[in-house]
Coordinates of N, CA, C and O in Angstrom, one line a residue:
M19 N 56.8 139.8 157.9 CA 56.1 141.1 157.7 C 55.3 141.5 158.9 O 55.3 142.6 159.3
L20 N 54.8 140.5 159.6 CA 54.0 140.8 160.8 C 54.8 141.5 161.9 O 54.4 142.4 162.5
H21 N 56.1 141.1 162.0 CA 56.9 141.7 163.0 C 57.1 143.2 162.7 O 57.0 144.0 163.6
S22 N 57.3 143.5 161.5 CA 57.5 145.0 161.2 C 56.2 145.7 161.3 O 56.2 146.9 161.7
T23 N 55.1 145.0 161.0 CA 53.8 145.7 161.2 C 53.5 145.9 162.7 O 53.1 147.0 163.0
E24 N 53.8 145.0 163.5 CA 53.7 145.2 165.0 C 54.6 146.4 165.5 O 54.1 147.2 166.3
R25 N 55.8 146.4 165.0 CA 56.7 147.5 165.3 C 56.1 148.9 164.9 O 56.1 149.8 165.6
L26 N 55.6 148.9 163.7 CA 55.0 150.1 163.2 C 53.8 150.6 164.0 O 53.6 151.7 164.3
L27 N 52.9 149.6 164.4 CA 51.8 149.9 165.2 C 52.3 150.5 166.6 O 51.7 151.5 167.1
Y28 N 53.3 149.9 167.1 CA 53.8 150.4 168.4 C 54.4 151.9 168.2 O 54.1 152.7 169.0
Q29 N 55.1 152.1 167.1 CA 55.6 153.4 166.8 C 54.5 154.4 166.7 O 54.6 155.6 167.2
Y30 N 53.5 154.1 166.0 CA 52.3 154.9 165.8 C 51.7 155.2 167.2 O 51.4 156.4 167.5
L31 N 51.5 154.2 167.9 CA 50.8 154.3 169.2 C 51.6 155.3 170.1 O 51.1 156.1 170.8
E32 N 52.9 155.1 170.1 CA 53.8 156.0 171.0 C 53.8 157.4 170.5 O 53.7 158.4 171.3
A33 N 53.8 157.6 169.2 CA 53.8 159.0 168.6 C 52.5 159.7 168.9 O 52.4 160.8 169.3
Y34 N 51.4 158.9 168.8 CA 50.0 159.4 169.0 C 49.9 159.8 170.5 O 49.4 160.9 170.9
R35 N 50.4 158.9 171.4 CA 50.3 159.2 172.8 C 51.1 160.4 173.2 O 50.6 161.2 174.0
K36 N 52.3 160.5 172.7 CA 53.1 161.7 173.0 C 52.5 163.0 172.6 O 52.5 164.0 173.3
L37 N 51.9 163.0 171.4 CA 51.4 164.2 170.8 C 50.0 164.6 171.5 O 49.8 165.7 171.8
Y38 N 49.1 163.6 171.7 CA 47.8 163.9 172.2 C 47.5 163.5 173.6 O 46.5 163.7 174.1
N39 N 48.5 162.9 174.2 CA 48.4 162.5 175.6 C 47.3 161.5 175.9 O 46.6 161.5 176.9
R40 N 47.0 160.6 174.9 CA 46.0 159.6 175.1 C 46.3 158.5 174.0 O 47.0 158.8 173.0
R41 N 45.6 157.4 174.1 CA 45.7 156.4 173.1 C 44.7 156.6 172.0 O 43.7 157.2 172.2
P42 N 45.0 156.2 170.8 CA 44.0 156.3 169.7 C 42.8 155.4 170.0 O 42.9 154.4 170.7
A43 N 41.6 155.9 169.5 CA 40.4 155.2 169.8 C 40.4 153.7 169.3 O 39.8 152.8 169.9
E44 N 41.0 153.5 168.2 CA 41.0 152.2 167.5 C 42.3 152.0 166.8 O 42.8 152.9 166.1
L45 N 42.9 150.9 166.9 CA 44.2 150.5 166.2 C 44.2 149.0 166.1 O 44.4 148.3 167.1
R46 N 44.0 148.5 164.9 CA 44.0 147.0 164.8 C 44.5 146.6 163.4 O 44.3 147.4 162.4
V47 N 45.0 145.4 163.3 CA 45.5 144.9 162.0 C 44.4 144.1 161.4 O 43.7 143.3 162.0
L48 N 44.1 144.4 160.1 CA 43.2 143.6 159.3 C 43.9 142.4 158.6 O 43.4 141.3 158.7
D49 N 45.0 142.7 158.0 CA 45.8 141.6 157.4 C 47.2 142.2 157.2 O 47.5 143.2 157.8
E50 N 48.0 141.5 156.4 CA 49.4 142.0 156.3 C 49.6 143.3 155.6 O 50.6 143.9 155.6
D51 N 48.5 143.8 154.9 CA 48.6 145.1 154.1 C 47.7 146.2 154.7 O 47.9 147.3 154.4
W52 N 46.7 145.8 155.5 CA 45.7 146.8 155.9 C 45.6 146.9 157.5 O 45.7 145.8 158.1
V53 N 45.3 148.1 158.0 CA 45.1 148.3 159.4 C 43.9 149.3 159.5 O 43.5 149.9 158.5
V54 N 43.3 149.3 160.7 CA 42.2 150.3 161.0 C 42.8 151.2 162.1 O 43.2 150.7 163.1
V55 N 42.7 152.5 161.8 CA 43.2 153.5 162.8 C 42.1 154.5 163.0 O 41.7 155.2 162.0
N56 N 41.6 154.6 164.2 CA 40.5 155.5 164.5 C 39.3 155.5 163.5 O 38.8 156.5 163.1
G57 N 39.0 154.3 163.1 CA 37.9 154.1 162.2 C 38.2 154.1 160.8 O 37.4 153.9 159.9
A58 N 39.4 154.5 160.4 CA 39.8 154.7 159.0 C 40.6 153.4 158.6 O 41.6 153.1 159.3
R59 N 40.2 152.8 157.5 CA 41.0 151.7 157.0 C 42.1 152.3 156.1 O 41.9 153.1 155.2
M60 N 43.3 151.8 156.3 CA 44.5 152.3 155.5 C 45.5 151.2 155.3 O 45.6 150.3 156.1
R61 N 46.3 151.4 154.3 CA 47.4 150.5 154.0 C 48.5 150.7 155.1 O 48.6 151.8 155.6
I62 N 49.3 149.7 155.3 CA 50.5 149.8 156.2 C 51.4 151.0 155.7 O 51.9 151.7 156.6
T63 N 51.6 151.2 154.4 CA 52.4 152.3 154.0 C 51.8 153.6 154.4 O 52.6 154.6 154.7
E64 N 50.5 153.8 154.4 CA 49.9 155.0 154.8 C 50.0 155.2 156.3 O 50.3 156.4 156.7
L65 N 50.0 154.2 157.1 CA 50.2 154.3 158.5 C 51.7 154.7 158.8 O 51.9 155.5 159.7
E66 N 52.6 154.2 158.0 CA 54.0 154.6 158.1 C 54.1 156.1 157.9 O 54.8 156.8 158.7
Y67 N 53.5 156.6 156.9 CA 53.6 158.0 156.5 C 52.9 158.8 157.7 O 53.5 159.8 158.1
L68 N 51.8 158.4 158.2 CA 51.1 159.1 159.2 C 51.9 159.1 160.5 O 52.0 160.1 161.2
T69 N 52.6 158.0 160.8 CA 53.4 157.9 162.0 C 54.6 158.9 161.9 O 54.9 159.6 162.8
N70 N 55.2 159.0 160.7 CA 56.3 160.0 160.5 C 55.7 161.4 160.7 O 56.4 162.2 161.3
Q71 N 54.5 161.7 160.2 CA 53.9 163.0 160.4 C 53.7 163.3 161.8 O 54.0 164.4 162.3
L72 N 53.2 162.4 162.6 CA 53.0 162.6 164.0 C 54.3 162.8 164.7 O 54.4 163.7 165.6
Q73 N 55.3 162.1 164.4 CA 56.6 162.2 165.0 C 57.2 163.6 164.7 O 57.8 164.3 165.6
M74 N 57.1 164.1 163.5 CA 57.6 165.4 163.1 C 56.8 166.5 163.9 O 57.4 167.5 164.3
E75 N 55.5 166.3 164.0 CA 54.6 167.3 164.7 C 55.0 167.3 166.1 O 55.1 168.4 166.7
Y76 N 55.3 166.2 166.7 CA 55.7 166.2 168.1 C 57.1 166.9 168.3 O 57.2 167.7 169.3
L77 N 58.0 166.7 167.4 CA 59.3 167.4 167.5 C 59.1 168.9 167.4 O 59.8 169.7 168.1
Q78 N 58.2 169.3 166.6 CA 57.9 170.8 166.4 C 57.3 171.3 167.8 O 57.7 172.4 168.2
V79 N 56.4 170.6 168.4 CA 55.8 171.0 169.7 C 56.9 171.1 170.7 O 57.0 172.0 171.5
L80 N 57.8 170.1 170.8 CA 58.9 170.2 171.7 C 59.8 171.4 171.4 O 60.2 172.1 172.4
G81 N 60.1 171.7 170.2 CA 60.9 172.8 169.9 C 60.2 174.1 170.3 O 60.9 175.1 170.8
Q82 N 58.9 174.2 170.1 CA 58.2 175.4 170.6 C 58.2 175.6 172.1 O 58.3 176.7 172.6
R83 N 58.1 174.5 172.8 CA 58.2 174.5 174.3 C 59.5 175.0 174.8 O 59.6 175.7 175.8
R84 N 60.6 174.7 174.1 CA 61.9 175.0 174.5 C 62.3 176.5 174.2 O 63.1 177.0 174.9
S85 N 61.6 177.1 173.2 CA 62.0 178.4 172.9 C 61.0 179.5 173.5 O 60.2 179.3 174.3

């Protein structure tokens, strides 16, 4: 489980960096089910959803730049 959690943290970090051009203020693992992201405690599944949202938002930004 930890391996997939680490991968998800990396994916979130990269998506956040691409979209906002900076690192998140806080990103840490509490246990196998919970993380803290920018001061908000959330489940791993919520972080996965948030990561997908950031990735989609980044793709929209890229699409707008190209047109």
